[in-house]
């Protein structure tokens, strides 16, 4: 039965093996598979409500009418929902998060995972996780991974049917913690959507893509064996490779700041001293420092002492998307 309103909640995720560039931009089919950890504590809640008076969808972020760019992105996503369901109705979509935008934690993954679930409920589409993962992918690629909790792999696939995420291990499998060192809260100059299109202009992208399955394999094994040393090696390598592609695109994308590199070097130094720590950086200057729960307080303290670090957000593994 269709409902006229549904609310869902989802968490952001941090990629351990990165998604960067598509083989098909229109359907968001990634050039390579990826692996992530869903982040607990942080969430985005999305309410989707049918409004018969509307002639197009209306998006509200934190209670305010969203920017035109955000409206367009959400309407494009909802057009897929309308096409799949055969129902032409428009909705009021209200999104609120408990973490600041621009905190270095991608809000689009949590938002589109929650939106996919709430919209599927309202439009009577299937709500099994595999189908939701495909749908969320059309809003933001990384959102397909936030449908699941814990450790998640996105199978790249070659078309809409074959590109979706699967769970690798539940959240309690390994007590990894993500300590995000925030060095800037400014909105990123180049969106990841634009970045994905530029990836193919880098001469390094073919090499990154061709070798991605080896890193996926190494990362999957490190997670399943709870081998922090192996995880650290492959996670840092993969982050550095993605940023090498970014820096060698036309035009080049430099997401790092001076502080980013300082933190990365500090993390390597701490690891050489025996601490279980490694870094990974997304499309922004903030550094995600992974560690084990027992070391999280030490890492948080050390990170906050570094000049230029404006704050540290600590997140343990979280659950998948749920209706509320
Ligand atoms: O889902 P998007 O289009 O916001 O792209 C995410 C890109 C990275 O965060 C840099 C990497 C990833 O796999 O999450």
CSV table of C-alpha atoms and ligand atoms in Angstrom, one decimal:
chain,number,residue,atom,x,y,z
A,1,UNK,CA,0.0,0.0,0.0
A,2,UNK,CA,1.2,3.5,-0.8
A,3,UNK,CA,1.7,6.0,2.0
A,4,UNK,CA,1.6,9.8,1.6
A,5,UNK,CA,4.6,10.4,3.8
A,6,UNK,CA,7.7,8.5,5.0
A,7,UNK,CA,10.8,9.4,7.0
A,8,UNK,CA,14.1,7.5,6.9
A,9,UNK,CA,17.4,7.9,8.6
A,10,UNK,CA,20.9,7.0,7.2
A,11,UNK,CA,24.5,7.5,8.2
A,12,UNK,CA,27.4,8.8,6.1
A,13,UNK,CA,30.3,6.5,5.2
A,14,UNK,CA,34.0,6.8,4.7
A,15,UNK,CA,35.6,5.1,1.7
A,16,UNK,CA,38.5,2.8,2.5
A,17,UNK,CA,38.9,2.1,-1.2
A,18,UNK,CA,37.7,5.0,-3.2
A,19,UNK,CA,35.2,5.6,-6.0
A,20,UNK,CA,36.4,8.2,-8.4
A,21,UNK,CA,35.2,8.4,-12.0
A,22,UNK,CA,32.4,6.7,-13.8
A,23,UNK,CA,32.2,4.3,-16.7
A,24,UNK,CA,28.7,5.8,-17.3
A,25,UNK,CA,28.0,9.2,-15.8
A,26,UNK,CA,24.3,9.2,-16.6
A,27,UNK,CA,23.6,6.0,-14.6
A,28,UNK,CA,26.5,6.5,-12.1
A,29,UNK,CA,28.2,3.3,-12.9
A,30,UNK,CA,31.6,3.6,-11.3
A,31,UNK,CA,34.9,2.9,-13.1
A,32,UNK,CA,35.9,0.7,-10.2
A,33,UNK,CA,34.5,-1.0,-7.1
A,34,UNK,CA,34.9,0.5,-3.6
A,35,UNK,CA,34.8,-0.4,0.1
A,36,UNK,CA,33.5,1.8,2.9
A,37,UNK,CA,32.8,1.9,6.6
A,38,UNK,CA,29.3,3.4,7.6
A,39,UNK,CA,29.8,6.0,10.4
A,40,UNK,CA,27.6,5.8,13.4
A,41,UNK,CA,26.4,8.7,15.6
A,42,UNK,CA,26.2,11.0,12.6
A,43,UNK,CA,23.0,10.9,10.6
A,44,UNK,CA,20.7,12.6,8.1
A,45,UNK,CA,16.9,12.3,8.4
A,46,UNK,CA,14.8,12.7,5.3
A,47,UNK,CA,11.0,13.1,5.2
A,48,UNK,CA,9.3,12.6,1.8
A,49,UNK,CA,5.7,13.8,1.7
A,50,UNK,CA,3.4,13.8,-1.3
A,51,UNK,CA,1.8,17.2,-2.0
A,52,UNK,CA,-0.8,17.3,-4.6
A,53,UNK,CA,-0.6,21.1,-4.9
A,54,UNK,CA,3.1,20.9,-6.1
A,55,UNK,CA,4.1,20.9,-9.8
A,56,UNK,CA,7.7,20.1,-8.9
A,57,UNK,CA,9.5,18.7,-5.9
A,58,UNK,CA,10.5,21.1,-3.1
A,59,UNK,CA,13.7,20.5,-1.1
A,60,UNK,CA,14.2,22.0,2.4
A,61,UNK,CA,17.6,21.7,4.1
A,62,UNK,CA,17.6,22.3,7.9
A,63,UNK,CA,14.1,23.9,7.5
A,64,UNK,CA,15.1,26.3,4.7
A,65,UNK,CA,14.5,26.3,1.0
A,66,UNK,CA,17.5,24.6,-0.6
A,67,UNK,CA,19.7,26.2,-3.3
A,68,UNK,CA,18.6,25.8,-6.9
A,69,UNK,CA,21.6,23.4,-7.6
A,70,UNK,CA,20.4,21.2,-4.7
A,71,UNK,CA,16.8,21.3,-5.9
A,72,UNK,CA,17.8,20.3,-9.4
A,73,UNK,CA,19.9,17.4,-8.1
A,74,UNK,CA,17.0,16.1,-6.0
A,75,UNK,CA,14.4,16.5,-8.7
A,76,UNK,CA,16.6,14.5,-11.1
A,77,UNK,CA,16.7,11.8,-8.5
A,78,UNK,CA,13.0,11.9,-7.9
A,79,UNK,CA,12.4,11.7,-11.7
A,80,UNK,CA,14.0,8.2,-11.6
A,81,UNK,CA,11.6,7.3,-8.7
A,82,UNK,CA,8.7,8.5,-10.8
A,83,UNK,CA,9.9,6.6,-13.9
A,84,UNK,CA,10.4,3.3,-11.9
A,85,UNK,CA,7.1,3.6,-10.1
A,86,UNK,CA,5.0,5.0,-13.0
A,87,UNK,CA,3.5,7.6,-10.5
A,88,UNK,CA,3.8,11.2,-11.4
A,89,UNK,CA,3.2,12.9,-8.0
A,90,UNK,CA,5.6,15.5,-6.6
A,91,UNK,CA,6.8,15.8,-3.0
A,92,UNK,CA,8.0,18.0,-0.3
A,93,UNK,CA,11.4,16.7,0.9
A,94,UNK,CA,12.8,17.8,4.2
A,95,UNK,CA,16.4,16.9,5.2
A,96,UNK,CA,18.1,17.5,8.5
A,97,UNK,CA,21.5,16.3,9.7
A,98,UNK,CA,23.2,16.2,13.1
A,99,UNK,CA,26.6,17.0,11.6
A,100,UNK,CA,27.7,20.2,10.0
A,101,UNK,CA,27.8,20.4,6.2
A,102,UNK,CA,31.4,21.1,5.2
A,103,UNK,CA,32.7,19.1,8.1
A,104,UNK,CA,34.6,16.8,5.8
A,105,UNK,CA,32.0,14.2,6.1
A,106,UNK,CA,30.0,13.7,2.8
A,107,UNK,CA,26.4,14.5,3.6
A,108,UNK,CA,25.1,13.5,0.2
A,109,UNK,CA,25.7,9.7,0.9
A,110,UNK,CA,23.5,9.8,4.0
A,111,UNK,CA,20.9,12.1,2.4
A,112,UNK,CA,20.4,10.0,-0.7
A,113,UNK,CA,20.4,6.7,1.2
A,114,UNK,CA,17.7,8.1,3.5
A,115,UNK,CA,15.8,9.7,0.5
A,116,UNK,CA,15.9,6.4,-1.5
A,117,UNK,CA,14.3,4.5,1.4
A,118,UNK,CA,11.6,7.2,2.2
A,119,UNK,CA,10.8,7.7,-1.5
A,120,UNK,CA,10.6,4.0,-2.2
A,121,UNK,CA,8.1,3.6,0.6
A,122,UNK,CA,6.0,6.6,-0.6
A,123,UNK,CA,6.0,5.5,-4.3
A,124,UNK,CA,5.5,1.8,-3.5
A,125,UNK,CA,8.9,0.7,-4.9
A,126,UNK,CA,10.7,-2.4,-3.5
A,127,UNK,CA,12.5,-1.7,-0.2
A,128,UNK,CA,14.9,-4.7,-0.2
A,129,UNK,CA,18.4,-3.4,0.5
A,130,UNK,CA,19.8,-4.4,-3.0
A,131,UNK,CA,17.1,-2.5,-4.8
A,132,UNK,CA,17.4,0.5,-2.5
A,133,UNK,CA,21.2,0.5,-3.0
A,134,UNK,CA,20.7,0.7,-6.8
A,135,UNK,CA,18.2,3.6,-6.3
A,136,UNK,CA,20.4,5.5,-3.9
A,137,UNK,CA,23.3,5.2,-6.3
A,138,UNK,CA,21.4,7.4,-8.8
A,139,UNK,CA,21.4,10.3,-6.3
A,140,UNK,CA,25.0,10.0,-5.2
A,141,UNK,CA,27.3,7.1,-6.0
A,142,UNK,CA,28.6,6.7,-2.5
A,143,UNK,CA,25.0,6.7,-1.2
A,144,UNK,CA,24.6,3.1,-2.4
A,145,UNK,CA,27.0,2.0,0.4
A,146,UNK,CA,25.1,3.9,3.2
A,147,UNK,CA,22.1,1.5,2.7
A,148,UNK,CA,24.1,-1.0,4.8
A,149,UNK,CA,25.8,-0.7,8.2
A,150,UNK,CA,29.3,-1.7,9.1
A,151,UNK,CA,31.8,-2.7,6.3
A,152,UNK,CA,30.3,-2.4,2.8
A,153,UNK,CA,31.5,-3.2,-0.8
A,154,UNK,CA,30.1,-1.5,-3.9
A,155,UNK,CA,30.2,-3.9,-6.8
A,156,UNK,CA,31.0,-1.7,-9.8
A,157,UNK,CA,28.9,-3.6,-12.3
A,158,UNK,CA,28.3,-2.5,-15.9
A,159,UNK,CA,24.7,-1.3,-15.8
A,160,UNK,CA,21.9,-0.2,-13.4
A,161,UNK,CA,21.0,-3.8,-12.5
A,162,UNK,CA,24.6,-5.0,-11.8
A,163,UNK,CA,25.9,-1.9,-9.8
A,164,UNK,CA,25.0,-2.1,-6.1
A,165,UNK,CA,26.5,-2.4,-2.7
A,166,UNK,CA,26.7,-5.6,-0.5
A,167,UNK,CA,27.5,-6.0,3.2
A,168,UNK,CA,31.0,-7.3,4.0
A,169,UNK,CA,30.9,-7.4,7.8
A,170,UNK,CA,28.5,-6.0,10.4
A,171,UNK,CA,29.3,-3.0,12.5
A,172,UNK,CA,30.4,-5.0,15.5
A,173,UNK,CA,32.8,-7.1,13.6
A,174,UNK,CA,35.8,-4.8,14.2
A,175,UNK,CA,36.0,-1.8,16.5
A,176,UNK,CA,37.5,0.6,14.0
A,177,UNK,CA,37.0,4.3,14.7
A,178,UNK,CA,37.2,7.3,12.3
A,179,UNK,CA,38.6,10.5,13.9
A,180,UNK,CA,38.0,13.3,11.4
A,181,UNK,CA,40.5,16.2,11.7
A,182,UNK,CA,38.6,19.2,10.4
A,183,UNK,CA,41.0,21.8,9.0
A,184,UNK,CA,38.4,23.7,6.9
A,185,UNK,CA,34.6,24.0,6.9
A,186,UNK,CA,34.4,25.9,3.6
A,187,UNK,CA,32.3,24.4,0.9
A,188,UNK,CA,34.4,22.5,-1.6
A,189,UNK,CA,35.2,24.5,-4.8
A,190,UNK,CA,34.7,21.6,-7.2
A,191,UNK,CA,31.9,19.1,-6.5
A,192,UNK,CA,32.6,15.4,-6.5
A,193,UNK,CA,30.1,15.1,-9.4
A,194,UNK,CA,32.3,17.4,-11.5
A,195,UNK,CA,35.4,15.6,-10.2
A,196,UNK,CA,34.1,12.2,-11.4
A,197,UNK,CA,33.7,13.7,-14.9
A,198,UNK,CA,37.3,15.1,-14.8
A,199,UNK,CA,38.8,11.8,-13.7
A,200,UNK,CA,39.1,10.4,-17.2
A,201,UNK,CA,41.3,13.4,-18.2
A,202,UNK,CA,44.1,12.2,-15.9
A,203,UNK,CA,46.7,9.9,-17.5
A,204,UNK,CA,46.9,8.1,-14.2
A,205,UNK,CA,43.2,7.1,-14.0
A,206,UNK,CA,43.5,4.0,-16.2
A,207,UNK,CA,46.3,2.6,-14.0
A,208,UNK,CA,44.3,3.4,-10.8
A,209,UNK,CA,41.2,1.7,-12.2
A,210,UNK,CA,43.1,-1.4,-13.6
A,211,UNK,CA,44.7,-2.1,-10.2
A,212,UNK,CA,41.6,-1.3,-8.1
A,213,UNK,CA,40.5,-4.9,-7.8
A,214,UNK,CA,43.8,-5.9,-6.2
A,215,UNK,CA,43.3,-3.3,-3.6
A,216,UNK,CA,39.7,-4.3,-3.0
A,217,UNK,CA,40.9,-7.8,-2.5
A,218,UNK,CA,43.6,-6.7,0.0
A,219,UNK,CA,41.2,-4.4,1.9
A,220,UNK,CA,38.5,-7.0,2.1
A,221,UNK,CA,41.0,-9.5,3.5
A,222,UNK,CA,42.4,-7.0,6.0
A,223,UNK,CA,38.9,-6.3,7.3
A,224,UNK,CA,37.8,-10.0,7.5
A,225,UNK,CA,41.1,-10.9,9.3
A,226,UNK,CA,41.0,-7.7,11.4
A,227,UNK,CA,44.6,-6.9,10.3
A,228,UNK,CA,45.2,-3.2,11.0
A,229,UNK,CA,48.7,-3.2,9.5
A,230,UNK,CA,47.5,-4.5,6.1
A,231,UNK,CA,44.4,-2.2,6.2
A,232,UNK,CA,46.7,0.8,6.8
A,233,UNK,CA,48.9,0.1,3.8
A,234,UNK,CA,46.1,-0.4,1.3
A,235,UNK,CA,43.9,2.5,2.6
A,236,UNK,CA,46.7,5.1,2.4
A,237,UNK,CA,47.9,3.8,-1.0
A,238,UNK,CA,44.3,4.0,-2.4
A,239,UNK,CA,43.7,7.5,-1.0
A,240,UNK,CA,47.1,8.7,-2.4
A,241,UNK,CA,46.2,7.2,-5.8
A,242,UNK,CA,42.9,9.0,-6.0
A,243,UNK,CA,44.5,12.3,-5.1
A,244,UNK,CA,47.2,11.7,-7.7
A,245,UNK,CA,44.4,11.3,-10.3
A,246,UNK,CA,42.7,14.5,-9.0
A,247,UNK,CA,46.0,16.5,-9.1
A,248,UNK,CA,46.7,15.4,-12.7
A,249,UNK,CA,43.2,16.0,-14.2
A,250,UNK,CA,42.5,18.8,-16.6
A,251,UNK,CA,42.0,21.2,-14.9
A,252,UNK,CA,43.8,19.8,-11.9
A,253,UNK,CA,42.0,19.4,-8.6
A,254,UNK,CA,44.0,20.1,-5.4
A,255,UNK,CA,41.8,19.3,-2.4
A,256,UNK,CA,44.7,19.2,0.1
A,257,UNK,CA,45.8,22.2,2.2
A,258,UNK,CA,49.1,22.5,4.0
A,259,UNK,CA,47.6,21.2,7.2
A,260,UNK,CA,46.3,18.1,5.3
A,261,UNK,CA,49.8,17.0,4.5
A,262,UNK,CA,51.1,17.8,8.0
A,263,UNK,CA,48.4,15.6,9.5
A,264,UNK,CA,49.1,12.8,7.0
A,265,UNK,CA,52.8,12.9,8.0
A,266,UNK,CA,52.0,12.9,11.7
A,267,UNK,CA,49.8,9.9,11.3
A,268,UNK,CA,52.6,8.0,9.5
A,269,UNK,CA,55.0,9.0,12.3
A,270,UNK,CA,52.6,7.7,15.0
A,271,UNK,CA,52.2,4.4,13.1
A,272,UNK,CA,56.0,4.0,12.9
A,273,UNK,CA,56.0,4.5,16.7
A,274,UNK,CA,53.6,1.6,17.0
A,275,UNK,CA,50.1,3.2,17.1
A,276,UNK,CA,47.4,1.6,15.0
A,277,UNK,CA,46.6,4.6,12.8
A,278,UNK,CA,46.2,5.4,9.1
A,279,UNK,CA,44.8,8.3,7.1
A,280,UNK,CA,42.4,8.6,4.2
A,281,UNK,CA,41.2,11.9,2.5
A,282,UNK,CA,38.1,12.4,0.4
A,283,UNK,CA,37.3,15.3,-1.9
A,284,UNK,CA,38.2,18.0,0.6
A,285,UNK,CA,41.1,19.0,2.9
A,286,UNK,CA,40.0,17.2,6.1
A,287,UNK,CA,41.8,14.1,7.1
A,288,UNK,CA,40.0,10.9,8.3
A,289,UNK,CA,42.2,9.1,10.7
A,290,UNK,CA,41.3,5.5,11.3
A,291,UNK,CA,42.3,3.7,14.5
A,292,UNK,CA,41.0,1.1,17.0
A,293,UNK,CA,38.5,2.1,19.6
A,294,UNK,CA,41.0,1.7,22.5
A,295,UNK,CA,43.3,4.3,20.8
A,296,UNK,CA,40.6,6.8,19.7
A,297,UNK,CA,40.9,9.1,22.7
A,298,UNK,CA,44.7,9.3,22.3
A,299,UNK,CA,44.3,10.0,18.5
A,300,UNK,CA,41.7,12.7,19.1
A,301,UNK,CA,43.9,14.4,21.7
A,302,UNK,CA,47.0,14.3,19.4
A,303,UNK,CA,45.0,15.6,16.4
A,304,UNK,CA,43.5,18.5,18.3
A,305,UNK,CA,47.0,19.6,19.3
A,306,UNK,CA,48.0,20.1,15.7
A,307,UNK,CA,48.0,23.8,14.6
A,308,UNK,CA,45.2,24.4,12.1
A,309,UNK,CA,42.9,21.6,13.3
A,310,UNK,CA,39.6,23.3,14.1
A,311,UNK,CA,38.0,20.2,15.6
A,312,UNK,CA,37.9,16.4,15.7
A,313,UNK,CA,34.8,14.4,15.0
A,314,UNK,CA,34.9,10.8,16.3
A,315,UNK,CA,32.7,8.2,14.7
A,316,UNK,CA,32.4,4.4,15.4
A,317,UNK,CA,30.8,2.0,12.9
A,318,UNK,CA,27.1,2.6,12.3
A,319,UNK,CA,23.9,0.8,11.1
A,320,UNK,CA,22.3,0.9,7.7
A,321,UNK,CA,19.4,3.1,6.6
A,322,UNK,CA,16.1,2.7,8.5
A,323,UNK,CA,12.6,4.0,8.4
A,324,UNK,CA,11.7,6.0,11.5
B,1,LIG,O1,29.2,9.9,-4.1
B,1,LIG,P1,29.9,11.1,-4.5
B,1,LIG,O2,29.6,11.5,-5.9
B,1,LIG,O3,29.8,12.2,-3.5
B,1,LIG,O4,31.5,10.7,-4.6
B,1,LIG,C1,32.2,10.3,-3.5
B,1,LIG,C2,33.7,10.4,-3.8
B,1,LIG,C3,34.6,10.2,-2.6
B,1,LIG,O5,34.0,10.5,-1.4
B,1,LIG,C4,35.8,11.1,-2.8
B,1,LIG,C5,35.1,8.7,-2.6
B,1,LIG,C6,34.1,7.7,-2.1
B,1,LIG,O6,34.3,6.6,-2.5
B,1,LIG,O7,33.3,8.0,-1.3
